[in-house]
Tab-separated table of C-alpha atoms in Angstrom:
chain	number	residue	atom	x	y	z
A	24	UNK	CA	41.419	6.443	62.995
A	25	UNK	CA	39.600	7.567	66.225
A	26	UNK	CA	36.048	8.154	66.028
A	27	UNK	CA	35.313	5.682	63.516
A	28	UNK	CA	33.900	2.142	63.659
A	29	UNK	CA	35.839	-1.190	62.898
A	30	UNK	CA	33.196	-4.131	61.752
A	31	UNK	CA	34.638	-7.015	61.762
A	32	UNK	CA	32.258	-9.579	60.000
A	33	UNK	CA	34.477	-12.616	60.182
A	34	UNK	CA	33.776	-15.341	62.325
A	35	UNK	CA	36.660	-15.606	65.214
A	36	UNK	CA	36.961	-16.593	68.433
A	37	UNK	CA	34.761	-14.263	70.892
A	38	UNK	CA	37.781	-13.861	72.873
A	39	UNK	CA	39.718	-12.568	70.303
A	40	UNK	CA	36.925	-9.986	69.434
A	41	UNK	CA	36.742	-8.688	72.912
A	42	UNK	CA	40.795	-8.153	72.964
A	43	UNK	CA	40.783	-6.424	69.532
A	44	UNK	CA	37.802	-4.420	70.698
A	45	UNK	CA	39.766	-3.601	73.974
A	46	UNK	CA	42.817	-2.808	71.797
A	47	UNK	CA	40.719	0.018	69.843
A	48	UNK	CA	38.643	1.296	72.600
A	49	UNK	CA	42.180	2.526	73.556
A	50	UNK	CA	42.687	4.275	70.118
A	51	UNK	CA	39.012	5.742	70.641
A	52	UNK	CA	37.976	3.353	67.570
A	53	UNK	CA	34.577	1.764	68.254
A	54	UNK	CA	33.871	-2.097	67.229
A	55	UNK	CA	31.422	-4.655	66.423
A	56	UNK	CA	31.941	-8.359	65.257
A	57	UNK	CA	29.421	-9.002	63.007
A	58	UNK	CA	29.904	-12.722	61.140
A	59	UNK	CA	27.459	-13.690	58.890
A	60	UNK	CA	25.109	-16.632	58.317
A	61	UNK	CA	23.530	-17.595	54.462
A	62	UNK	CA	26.536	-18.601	53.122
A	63	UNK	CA	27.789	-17.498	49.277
A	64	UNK	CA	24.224	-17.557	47.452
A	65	UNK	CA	22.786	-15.028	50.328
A	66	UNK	CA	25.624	-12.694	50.279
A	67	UNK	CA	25.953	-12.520	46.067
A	68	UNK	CA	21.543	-11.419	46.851
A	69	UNK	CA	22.527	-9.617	49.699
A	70	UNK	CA	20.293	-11.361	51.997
A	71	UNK	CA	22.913	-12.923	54.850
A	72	UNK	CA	21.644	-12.511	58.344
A	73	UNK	CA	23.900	-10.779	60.669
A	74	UNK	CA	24.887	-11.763	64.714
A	75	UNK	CA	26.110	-8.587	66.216
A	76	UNK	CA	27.687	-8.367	69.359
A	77	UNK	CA	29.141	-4.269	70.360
A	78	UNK	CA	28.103	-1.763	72.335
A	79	UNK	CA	24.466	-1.030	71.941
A	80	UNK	CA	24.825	2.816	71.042
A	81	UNK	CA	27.350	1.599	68.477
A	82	UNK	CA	25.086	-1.133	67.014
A	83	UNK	CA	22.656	1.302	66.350
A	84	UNK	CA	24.386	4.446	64.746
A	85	UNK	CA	25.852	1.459	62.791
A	86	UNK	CA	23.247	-1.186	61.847
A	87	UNK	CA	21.834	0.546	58.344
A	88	UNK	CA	25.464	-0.434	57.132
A	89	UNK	CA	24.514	-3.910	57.265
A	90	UNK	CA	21.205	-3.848	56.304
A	91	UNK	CA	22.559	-2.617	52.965
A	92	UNK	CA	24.052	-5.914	52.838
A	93	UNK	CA	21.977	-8.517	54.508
A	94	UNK	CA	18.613	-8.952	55.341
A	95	UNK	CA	18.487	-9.641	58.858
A	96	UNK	CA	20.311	-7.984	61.573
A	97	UNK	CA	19.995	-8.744	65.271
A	98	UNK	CA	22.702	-7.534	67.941
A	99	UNK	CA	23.030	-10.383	70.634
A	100	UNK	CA	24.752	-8.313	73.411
A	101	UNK	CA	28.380	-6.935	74.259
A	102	UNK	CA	31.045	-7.369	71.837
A	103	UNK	CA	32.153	-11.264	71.392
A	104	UNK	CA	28.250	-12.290	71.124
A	105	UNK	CA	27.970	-12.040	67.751
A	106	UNK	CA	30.312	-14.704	67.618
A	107	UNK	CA	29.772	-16.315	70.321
A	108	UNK	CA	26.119	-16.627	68.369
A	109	UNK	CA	28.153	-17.595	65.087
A	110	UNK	CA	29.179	-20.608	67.190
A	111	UNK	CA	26.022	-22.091	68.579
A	112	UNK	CA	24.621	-21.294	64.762
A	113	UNK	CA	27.353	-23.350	63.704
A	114	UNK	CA	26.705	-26.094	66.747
A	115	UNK	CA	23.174	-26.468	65.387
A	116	UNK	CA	23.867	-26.553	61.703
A	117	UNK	CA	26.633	-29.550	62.151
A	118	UNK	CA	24.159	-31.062	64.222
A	119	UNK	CA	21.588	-30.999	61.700
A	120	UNK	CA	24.289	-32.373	59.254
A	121	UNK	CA	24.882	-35.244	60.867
A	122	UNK	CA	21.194	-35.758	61.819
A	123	UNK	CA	20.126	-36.072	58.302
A	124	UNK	CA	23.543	-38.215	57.370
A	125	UNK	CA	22.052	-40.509	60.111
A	126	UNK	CA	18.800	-40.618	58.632
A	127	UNK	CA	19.825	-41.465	55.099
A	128	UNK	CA	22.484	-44.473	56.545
A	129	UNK	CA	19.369	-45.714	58.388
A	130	UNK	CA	17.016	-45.958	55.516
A	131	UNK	CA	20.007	-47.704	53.358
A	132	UNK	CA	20.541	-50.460	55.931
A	133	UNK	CA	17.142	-51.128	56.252
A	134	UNK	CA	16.578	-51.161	52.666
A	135	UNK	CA	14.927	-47.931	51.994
A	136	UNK	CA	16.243	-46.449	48.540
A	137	UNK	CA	17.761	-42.817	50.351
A	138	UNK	CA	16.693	-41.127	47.116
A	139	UNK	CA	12.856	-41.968	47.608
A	140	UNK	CA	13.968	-40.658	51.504
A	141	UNK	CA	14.522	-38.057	50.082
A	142	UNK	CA	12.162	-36.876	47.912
A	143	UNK	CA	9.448	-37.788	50.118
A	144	UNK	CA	10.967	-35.540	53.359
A	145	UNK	CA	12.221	-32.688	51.207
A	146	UNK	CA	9.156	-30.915	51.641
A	147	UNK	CA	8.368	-26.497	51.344
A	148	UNK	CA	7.568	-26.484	54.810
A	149	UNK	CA	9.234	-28.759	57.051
A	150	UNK	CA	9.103	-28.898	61.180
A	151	UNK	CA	11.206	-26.469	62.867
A	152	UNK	CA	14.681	-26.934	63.716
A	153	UNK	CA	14.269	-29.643	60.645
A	154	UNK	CA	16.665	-28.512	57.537
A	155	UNK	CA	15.468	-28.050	53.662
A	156	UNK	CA	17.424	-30.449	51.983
A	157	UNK	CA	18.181	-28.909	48.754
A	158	UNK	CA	21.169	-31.800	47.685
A	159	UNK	CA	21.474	-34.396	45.097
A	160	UNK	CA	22.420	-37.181	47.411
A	161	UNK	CA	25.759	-38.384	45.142
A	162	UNK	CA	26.535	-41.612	47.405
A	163	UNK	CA	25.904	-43.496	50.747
A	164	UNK	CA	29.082	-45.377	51.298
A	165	UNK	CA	29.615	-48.138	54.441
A	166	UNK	CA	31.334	-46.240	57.486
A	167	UNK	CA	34.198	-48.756	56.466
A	168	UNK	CA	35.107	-46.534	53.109
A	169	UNK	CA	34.382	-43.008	54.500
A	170	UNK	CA	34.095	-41.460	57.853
A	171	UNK	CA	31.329	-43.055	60.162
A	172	UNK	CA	27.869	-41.294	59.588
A	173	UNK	CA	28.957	-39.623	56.548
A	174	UNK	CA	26.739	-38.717	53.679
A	175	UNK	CA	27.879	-37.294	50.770
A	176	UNK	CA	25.535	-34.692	49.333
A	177	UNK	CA	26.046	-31.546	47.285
């Protein structure tokens, strides 16, 4: 309906956001694409943080709307940035990923029990840019059974 505000809070391609946008903008409907980072437990506490990309008028006559249901929000530019910023969150956490899953295969081929790795790096405050592991660390299997640098945690 024009004059009102689509918020789309999925996590698509930026390209696709920008077309969609330019598809409404048309129909005098505004938009922002708005995915979300915290995964299930933040959004059942309301507490996801929110990459916004949309015009910046829009953003802000907007941006109490998603403060009801996150905790952070921070608009990273024109519309397509907040998922283009979905994306390099999503570089770094898969990065992380297989960081630690490096970590843990190390310690097992040199002999280190991963669980005492474990407990003794899963710290309250680690370094930046260094994940919490909150996991039960259920096997480390030889890259021969499972992918190579796979760890399987919960």
């Amino acid at each position: 309906k024009s004059g009102t505000c689509f918020i789309d809070m999925s996590s698509i391609n930026p390209v696709d956001s920008r077309y969609i946008g330019k598809i409404l903008k048309e129909k005098e409907i505004e938009m922002l694409d708005a995915p979300v980072s915290g995964g299930e437990p933040k959004a059942i506490d309301g507490t996801v943080a929110f990459m916004v990309g949309g015009d910046e008028n829009t953003f802000e006559k907007y941006k109490e709307i998603l403060f009801k249901m996150g905790s952070s929000v921070t608009r990273c530019g024109e519309l397509g940035a907040g998922n283009t910023t979905k994306l390099a969150n999503q570089i770094i956490v898969a990065g992380n990923i297989q960081a630690v899953s490096e970590a843990f295969i190390l310690a097992k081929k040199a002999g280190v029990n991963p669980e005492c790795v474990f407990e003794a790096i899963n710290v309250p405050s680690p370094p930046i840019f260094v994940p919490t592991i909150n996991a039960e660390i259920l096997s480390v299997k030889p890259a021969s059974k499972i992918a190579a640098g796979t760890l399987l945690i919960t």
